[in-house]
Amino acid sequence: MIDLHVVEATAKDAADVVDVIHAAFGARPPMNPPSTALQETVASVEQAVESGGGLLATVDGHAAGTMLFVEQDGWLHLRRVSVHPRHQHRGVATAMVGCAEEVAEVRGLDGVRLIGRVELPTTLAFWRRRGYLEAERNEPDVHFAKRLPVELAAPTADDMRELGVRLAGVLRAGDLVLLAGELGAGKTTLTQGIGAGLGIRGDVTSPTFVIARVHPSLDSGPALVHVDAYRLGGVLELDDLDLDASLDEAVTVVEWGEGLAEGLADDRLEVVLTRTVGADGDERWVRIVPVGRRWLDTPLRKFRS
Ligand SMILES: Nc1ncnc2c1ncn2[C@@H]1O[C@H](COP(=O)(O)OP(=O)(O)O)[C@@H](O)[C@H]1O
Ligand SMILES: [Mg+2]
């Protein structure tokens, strides 16, 4: 058993942080242009930690990993991501990434970004495995980004509808929204809000005989395709529904999407509705998970207010 800890770094940790950065970057193969990490000093790290914060990981009490944070445009940027060569392959980097994502969430940010180097394919694979998408490539730099889920309370049906209205504000033609949650969780109610936000014709209801309904826009916006997949067995094939609308020109909302419609599109919003019975009655939570490149340029931050 190793004793691995990750804490938020303070200015007092600057000497340890510099040691880890120098050890990690000093052990890399030579690169052109070289990283400026080796030029970091206790003073420069102190300043970086004081302005943006950072993490320090220890293994059995020894400084083993570090990263520095910069907040910009709603993103938490990770800099100088370092694991001391003596402490590699022990999950130090993975633990730090989990903590960094937590820091971003606590700070109300929408995602995490970092720049990797094309010469380090193992490192690039590490970020991809953790859900980081290549946002931009500027060789030798590879820019990675990951959007974070947003979780909100929706205590009443009106809150749920209002959340749908706000959600509609970031949706555009071609988008897919998957709503997962047990019967009565509020999926249709949320869809009603999305319909109201999009300005569509007709009421969104729980269809009894139809599986999918197309609600055209009242103006020039996208239509709403509302699919209730609850009664569909197996994997959903939207193509099989024979909809009188092109999904590229509509916003598609699928109730009971979990595990059914994931293969439909690489880009989607997965919305999980949960209802728990507490001492003060029902509690309803909505968790919105942005998936795919579509969401890299659309922050969900506005929902947090
Ligand atoms: N956030 C909420 N708080 C309280 N009641 C809600 C909420 N969302 C929906 N409801 C109510 O719960 C019932 C079921 O909602 P519905 O949207 O049909 O669920 P689902 O489509 O998930 O089966 C409705 O009477 C609705 O008004
Ligand atoms: Mg429903």
Short mmCIF file of C-alpha atoms and ligand atoms in Angstrom, two decimals:
data_model
loop_
_atom_site.label_atom_id
_atom_site.label_comp_id
_atom_site.label_asym_id
_atom_site.label_seq_id
_atom_site.Cartn_x
_atom_site.Cartn_y
_atom_site.Cartn_z
CA MET A 1 0.00 0.00 0.00
CA ILE A 2 1.24 3.45 -0.84
CA ASP A 3 0.09 6.51 0.99
CA LEU A 4 -1.00 8.93 -1.76
CA HIS A 5 -2.34 12.38 -0.90
CA VAL A 6 -3.31 15.29 -3.11
CA VAL A 7 -3.75 18.73 -1.57
CA GLU A 8 -4.17 22.23 -2.95
CA ALA A 9 -0.72 23.75 -3.08
CA THR A 10 0.07 26.93 -1.17
CA ALA A 11 2.97 29.34 -1.55
CA LYS A 12 4.75 27.41 1.23
CA ASP A 13 4.90 24.38 -1.09
CA ALA A 14 6.71 26.29 -3.84
CA ALA A 15 10.11 24.64 -3.23
CA ASP A 16 8.58 21.14 -3.40
CA VAL A 17 6.58 22.07 -6.47
CA VAL A 18 9.67 23.37 -8.29
CA ASP A 19 11.61 20.21 -7.41
CA VAL A 20 8.91 17.99 -8.89
CA ILE A 21 8.56 20.14 -12.03
CA HIS A 22 12.32 20.10 -12.63
CA ALA A 23 12.58 16.35 -12.02
CA ALA A 24 9.63 15.54 -14.30
CA PHE A 25 10.49 17.88 -17.17
CA GLY A 26 14.22 17.16 -16.83
CA ALA A 27 13.52 13.47 -17.48
CA ARG A 28 11.69 14.12 -20.75
CA PRO A 29 13.37 13.49 -24.08
CA PRO A 30 14.88 16.62 -25.68
CA MET A 31 12.25 18.62 -27.54
CA ASN A 32 12.22 21.48 -29.96
CA PRO A 33 11.32 24.07 -28.80
CA PRO A 34 12.17 22.96 -25.26
CA SER A 35 9.64 23.48 -22.50
CA THR A 36 10.16 26.56 -20.37
CA ALA A 37 9.33 24.44 -17.28
CA LEU A 38 12.99 24.10 -16.34
CA GLN A 39 13.15 27.86 -15.95
CA GLU A 40 10.58 27.85 -13.15
CA THR A 41 11.94 29.12 -9.84
CA VAL A 42 10.60 29.12 -6.31
CA ALA A 43 9.58 32.74 -6.86
CA SER A 44 7.78 32.10 -10.15
CA VAL A 45 5.93 29.11 -8.69
CA GLU A 46 5.00 31.07 -5.55
CA GLN A 47 3.48 33.71 -7.76
CA ALA A 48 1.65 31.14 -9.91
CA VAL A 49 0.21 29.37 -6.86
CA GLU A 50 -0.88 32.64 -5.31
CA SER A 51 -2.66 33.81 -8.42
CA GLY A 52 -4.27 30.58 -9.69
CA GLY A 53 -3.60 27.80 -7.22
CA GLY A 54 -2.35 24.32 -7.94
CA LEU A 55 -2.00 20.83 -6.56
CA LEU A 56 0.72 18.96 -4.71
CA ALA A 57 0.65 15.16 -4.51
CA THR A 58 2.71 13.28 -1.96
CA VAL A 59 3.58 9.60 -1.80
CA ASP A 60 4.59 8.36 1.63
CA GLY A 61 5.22 11.97 2.60
CA HIS A 62 7.47 12.78 -0.39
CA ALA A 63 6.51 15.35 -3.02
CA ALA A 64 5.57 13.24 -6.03
CA GLY A 65 3.36 15.24 -8.34
CA THR A 66 2.18 18.74 -9.06
CA MET A 67 0.26 20.98 -11.44
CA LEU A 68 -0.47 24.69 -11.59
CA PHE A 69 -3.82 26.30 -12.37
CA VAL A 70 -4.76 29.30 -14.48
CA GLU A 71 -8.40 30.36 -14.71
CA GLN A 72 -9.46 31.85 -18.01
CA ASP A 73 -12.74 32.24 -19.92
CA GLY A 74 -14.54 29.77 -17.67
CA TRP A 75 -11.87 27.11 -18.06
CA LEU A 76 -9.40 25.75 -15.56
CA HIS A 77 -6.10 25.49 -17.44
CA LEU A 78 -3.61 22.94 -16.13
CA ARG A 79 0.05 23.87 -16.46
CA ARG A 80 3.27 22.06 -15.60
CA VAL A 81 1.53 18.74 -15.01
CA SER A 82 4.36 16.77 -13.43
CA VAL A 83 4.97 13.42 -11.82
CA HIS A 84 8.38 12.82 -10.28
CA PRO A 85 10.08 9.99 -12.23
CA ARG A 86 10.60 8.12 -8.96
CA HIS A 87 6.84 7.97 -8.41
CA GLN A 88 5.50 7.15 -11.85
CA HIS A 89 2.92 4.42 -12.52
CA ARG A 90 1.32 4.73 -9.10
CA GLY A 91 -1.78 6.66 -10.07
CA VAL A 92 -0.39 10.04 -9.03
CA ALA A 93 -1.40 11.77 -12.27
CA THR A 94 -4.84 10.15 -12.29
CA ALA A 95 -5.49 11.26 -8.71
CA MET A 96 -4.40 14.80 -9.52
CA VAL A 97 -6.65 14.98 -12.59
CA GLY A 98 -9.65 13.91 -10.49
CA CYS A 99 -8.84 16.62 -7.95
CA ALA A 100 -8.36 19.25 -10.67
CA GLU A 101 -11.79 18.49 -12.10
CA GLU A 102 -13.25 18.82 -8.62
CA VAL A 103 -11.52 22.16 -8.15
CA ALA A 104 -12.97 23.34 -11.48
CA GLU A 105 -16.46 22.26 -10.44
CA VAL A 106 -16.19 23.90 -7.01
CA ARG A 107 -15.00 27.14 -8.66
CA GLY A 108 -18.04 27.07 -10.91
CA LEU A 109 -15.99 26.58 -14.07
CA ASP A 110 -17.20 24.68 -17.11
CA GLY A 111 -14.25 22.59 -17.97
CA VAL A 112 -10.57 21.81 -17.89
CA ARG A 113 -7.99 22.50 -20.58
CA LEU A 114 -4.33 21.79 -21.03
CA ILE A 115 -1.66 21.74 -23.70
CA GLY A 116 0.21 18.52 -24.45
CA ARG A 117 3.12 17.86 -26.77
CA VAL A 118 2.84 15.87 -29.95
CA GLU A 119 6.22 14.22 -29.17
CA LEU A 120 4.72 12.51 -26.11
CA PRO A 121 2.11 10.07 -27.46
CA THR A 122 1.77 8.21 -24.16
CA THR A 123 0.83 11.43 -22.43
CA LEU A 124 -1.66 12.29 -25.16
CA ALA A 125 -3.24 8.84 -24.75
CA PHE A 126 -3.45 9.42 -20.99
CA TRP A 127 -5.61 12.52 -21.51
CA ARG A 128 -7.80 10.89 -24.15
CA ARG A 129 -8.55 7.98 -21.83
CA ARG A 130 -9.84 10.49 -19.29
CA GLY A 131 -12.28 12.04 -21.71
CA TYR A 132 -10.17 14.95 -22.90
CA LEU A 133 -10.84 15.86 -26.53
CA GLU A 134 -8.39 17.41 -28.92
CA ALA A 135 -9.70 20.94 -29.33
CA GLU A 136 -6.87 22.31 -31.42
CA ARG A 137 -3.53 21.20 -32.79
CA ASN A 138 -0.75 23.66 -33.24
CA GLU A 139 2.26 21.44 -33.57
CA PRO A 140 4.08 20.69 -31.43
CA ASP A 141 1.23 21.75 -29.11
CA VAL A 142 -1.92 19.69 -28.76
CA HIS A 143 -4.74 21.47 -26.93
CA PHE A 144 -7.02 19.22 -24.89
CA ALA A 145 -10.36 20.16 -23.35
CA LYS A 146 -13.01 18.48 -21.28
CA ARG A 147 -16.39 19.87 -20.34
CA LEU A 148 -17.64 19.03 -16.86
CA PRO A 149 -21.14 17.94 -15.85
CA VAL A 150 -23.49 20.43 -14.25
CA GLU A 151 -25.79 19.40 -11.40
CA LEU A 152 -28.82 21.38 -10.34
CA ALA A 153 -31.74 21.02 -7.99
CA ALA A 154 -35.26 21.27 -9.44
CA PRO A 155 -37.52 21.18 -6.37
CA THR A 156 -40.80 21.79 -8.20
CA ALA A 157 -42.31 20.95 -11.57
CA ASP A 158 -42.08 24.66 -12.45
CA ASP A 159 -38.36 24.62 -11.71
CA MET A 160 -38.04 21.63 -13.99
CA ARG A 161 -39.88 23.44 -16.79
CA GLU A 162 -37.79 26.58 -16.23
CA LEU A 163 -34.64 24.49 -16.47
CA GLY A 164 -35.88 23.17 -19.82
CA VAL A 165 -36.42 26.73 -21.05
CA ARG A 166 -32.85 27.65 -20.10
CA LEU A 167 -31.53 24.47 -21.68
CA ALA A 168 -33.28 25.34 -24.93
CA GLY A 169 -31.20 28.52 -24.95
CA VAL A 170 -28.04 26.54 -25.75
CA LEU A 171 -29.62 23.99 -28.10
CA ARG A 172 -29.46 24.20 -31.85
CA ALA A 173 -30.50 22.16 -34.86
CA GLY A 174 -28.92 18.71 -34.90
CA ASP A 175 -28.56 18.43 -31.13
CA LEU A 176 -29.50 15.28 -29.27
CA VAL A 177 -30.62 15.31 -25.63
CA LEU A 178 -31.00 12.00 -23.80
CA LEU A 179 -33.17 12.07 -20.68
CA ALA A 180 -32.68 9.23 -18.25
CA GLY A 181 -34.66 8.73 -15.08
CA GLU A 182 -37.38 6.54 -13.66
CA LEU A 183 -41.05 6.93 -14.40
CA GLY A 184 -42.26 10.19 -12.86
CA ALA A 185 -38.79 11.70 -12.55
CA GLY A 186 -39.79 14.73 -14.62
CA LYS A 187 -38.52 13.91 -18.12
CA THR A 188 -41.66 14.98 -19.94
CA THR A 189 -41.88 18.11 -17.76
CA LEU A 190 -38.30 19.06 -18.70
CA THR A 191 -39.13 18.43 -22.37
CA GLN A 192 -42.13 20.78 -22.04
CA GLY A 193 -39.73 23.49 -20.90
CA ILE A 194 -37.39 22.79 -23.82
CA GLY A 195 -40.39 23.05 -26.18
CA ALA A 196 -41.44 26.35 -24.62
CA GLY A 197 -37.90 27.67 -24.90
CA LEU A 198 -37.64 26.66 -28.54
CA GLY A 199 -41.04 28.15 -29.31
CA ILE A 200 -42.69 25.10 -30.86
CA ARG A 201 -46.22 24.35 -31.95
CA GLY A 202 -48.42 22.00 -29.92
CA ASP A 203 -48.19 20.74 -26.37
CA VAL A 204 -45.50 18.33 -25.34
CA THR A 205 -47.29 15.43 -23.68
CA SER A 206 -46.56 11.84 -22.78
CA PRO A 207 -47.63 10.16 -25.98
CA THR A 208 -49.72 7.06 -25.41
CA PHE A 209 -49.75 5.57 -28.87
CA VAL A 210 -46.96 7.35 -30.64
CA ILE A 211 -43.32 6.89 -29.87
CA ALA A 212 -42.15 10.09 -31.49
CA ARG A 213 -43.78 13.39 -32.25
CA VAL A 214 -42.46 16.27 -34.31
CA HIS A 215 -43.29 19.77 -33.09
CA PRO A 216 -42.47 22.37 -35.75
CA SER A 217 -41.09 25.72 -34.72
CA LEU A 218 -43.50 28.66 -34.59
CA ASP A 219 -40.87 30.81 -36.26
CA SER A 220 -37.71 29.87 -38.13
CA GLY A 221 -36.05 27.87 -35.33
CA PRO A 222 -35.44 24.14 -35.20
CA ALA A 223 -38.32 21.73 -34.67
CA LEU A 224 -38.51 19.61 -31.55
CA VAL A 225 -38.55 15.85 -32.08
CA HIS A 226 -39.81 14.30 -28.86
CA VAL A 227 -39.21 10.57 -28.57
CA ASP A 228 -40.57 8.47 -25.73
CA ALA A 229 -38.40 5.39 -25.93
CA TYR A 230 -39.79 3.89 -22.75
CA ARG A 231 -41.78 1.31 -24.63
CA LEU A 232 -39.11 0.62 -27.20
CA GLY A 233 -37.22 -2.59 -26.64
CA GLY A 234 -33.56 -2.99 -27.42
CA VAL A 235 -31.37 -0.42 -29.02
CA LEU A 236 -33.14 2.59 -30.39
CA GLU A 237 -32.75 3.25 -34.09
CA LEU A 238 -34.06 6.72 -34.71
CA ASP A 239 -33.94 6.02 -38.43
CA ASP A 240 -36.57 3.32 -37.90
CA LEU A 241 -39.07 5.83 -36.52
CA ASP A 242 -39.71 7.18 -39.97
CA LEU A 243 -39.99 10.72 -38.68
CA ASP A 244 -41.38 13.41 -40.87
CA ALA A 245 -38.41 15.59 -40.05
CA SER A 246 -34.70 15.62 -40.61
CA LEU A 247 -32.85 15.22 -37.33
CA ASP A 248 -30.17 17.56 -38.64
CA GLU A 249 -32.75 20.32 -38.67
CA ALA A 250 -34.36 19.51 -35.32
CA VAL A 251 -33.54 19.30 -31.64
CA THR A 252 -34.16 15.68 -30.65
CA VAL A 253 -35.11 14.85 -27.08
CA VAL A 254 -35.29 11.17 -26.15
CA GLU A 255 -36.91 10.13 -22.88
CA TRP A 256 -35.42 7.07 -21.32
CA GLY A 257 -32.33 7.47 -23.40
CA GLU A 258 -29.86 5.75 -21.12
CA GLY A 259 -28.30 2.75 -22.76
CA LEU A 260 -30.78 2.98 -25.60
CA ALA A 261 -29.66 5.83 -27.73
CA GLU A 262 -26.01 6.34 -26.83
CA GLY A 263 -24.85 4.88 -30.10
CA LEU A 264 -26.91 7.42 -32.01
CA ALA A 265 -24.48 10.26 -31.94
CA ASP A 266 -21.01 11.11 -30.72
CA ASP A 267 -22.27 14.49 -29.58
CA ARG A 268 -25.08 14.61 -27.07
CA LEU A 269 -26.26 15.94 -23.73
CA GLU A 270 -26.93 13.17 -21.28
CA VAL A 271 -29.38 14.39 -18.68
CA VAL A 272 -29.98 12.22 -15.63
CA LEU A 273 -33.02 13.03 -13.49
CA THR A 274 -33.14 11.62 -10.00
CA ARG A 275 -35.85 11.71 -7.42
CA THR A 276 -35.11 10.82 -3.84
CA VAL A 277 -37.48 10.87 -0.92
CA GLY A 278 -36.00 12.84 1.96
CA ALA A 279 -37.31 13.97 5.34
CA ASP A 280 -38.75 17.15 3.80
CA GLY A 281 -40.40 15.33 0.93
CA ASP A 282 -39.14 14.79 -2.59
CA GLU A 283 -35.76 15.92 -3.80
CA ARG A 284 -35.18 16.25 -7.51
CA TRP A 285 -31.80 16.60 -9.12
CA VAL A 286 -30.79 17.10 -12.70
CA ARG A 287 -27.32 16.22 -13.86
CA ILE A 288 -26.29 17.38 -17.33
CA VAL A 289 -23.32 15.64 -18.89
CA PRO A 290 -21.99 17.19 -22.11
CA VAL A 291 -20.53 14.56 -24.44
CA GLY A 292 -18.54 15.19 -27.60
CA ARG A 293 -16.88 18.03 -29.45
CA ARG A 294 -20.17 19.84 -29.99
CA TRP A 295 -20.06 21.02 -26.40
CA LEU A 296 -16.49 22.28 -26.36
CA ASP A 297 -17.57 25.68 -27.62
CA THR A 298 -20.82 25.90 -25.66
CA PRO A 299 -20.45 26.46 -21.92
CA LEU A 300 -23.22 25.20 -19.65
CA ARG A 301 -22.20 27.71 -17.00
CA LYS A 302 -25.36 29.77 -17.40
CA PHE A 303 -27.35 27.01 -15.71
CA ARG A 304 -25.57 27.42 -12.44
CA SER A 305 -27.01 30.80 -11.56
N1 LIG B 1 -39.03 18.86 -10.26
C1 LIG B 1 -40.26 18.40 -9.96
N2 LIG B 1 -40.74 18.51 -8.74
C2 LIG B 1 -41.95 18.05 -8.42
N3 LIG B 1 -42.78 17.44 -9.28
C3 LIG B 1 -42.37 17.30 -10.53
C4 LIG B 1 -41.08 17.77 -10.94
N4 LIG B 1 -40.92 17.46 -12.23
C5 LIG B 1 -42.07 16.86 -12.62
N5 LIG B 1 -42.94 16.75 -11.61
C6 LIG B 1 -44.26 16.12 -11.63
O1 LIG B 1 -44.05 14.72 -11.63
C7 LIG B 1 -45.04 14.08 -12.45
C8 LIG B 1 -44.34 13.22 -13.48
O2 LIG B 1 -43.57 14.03 -14.34
P1 LIG B 1 -43.19 13.60 -15.81
O3 LIG B 1 -42.47 14.75 -16.39
O4 LIG B 1 -44.36 13.09 -16.55
O5 LIG B 1 -42.19 12.38 -15.52
P2 LIG B 1 -41.52 11.34 -16.55
O6 LIG B 1 -41.70 11.86 -17.94
O7 LIG B 1 -40.09 11.30 -16.13
O8 LIG B 1 -42.19 10.04 -16.33
C9 LIG B 1 -45.85 15.20 -13.06
O9 LIG B 1 -47.05 15.31 -12.31
C10 LIG B 1 -45.00 16.43 -12.91
O10 LIG B 1 -45.78 17.60 -12.78
MG MG B 2 -42.51 10.92 -19.67
#
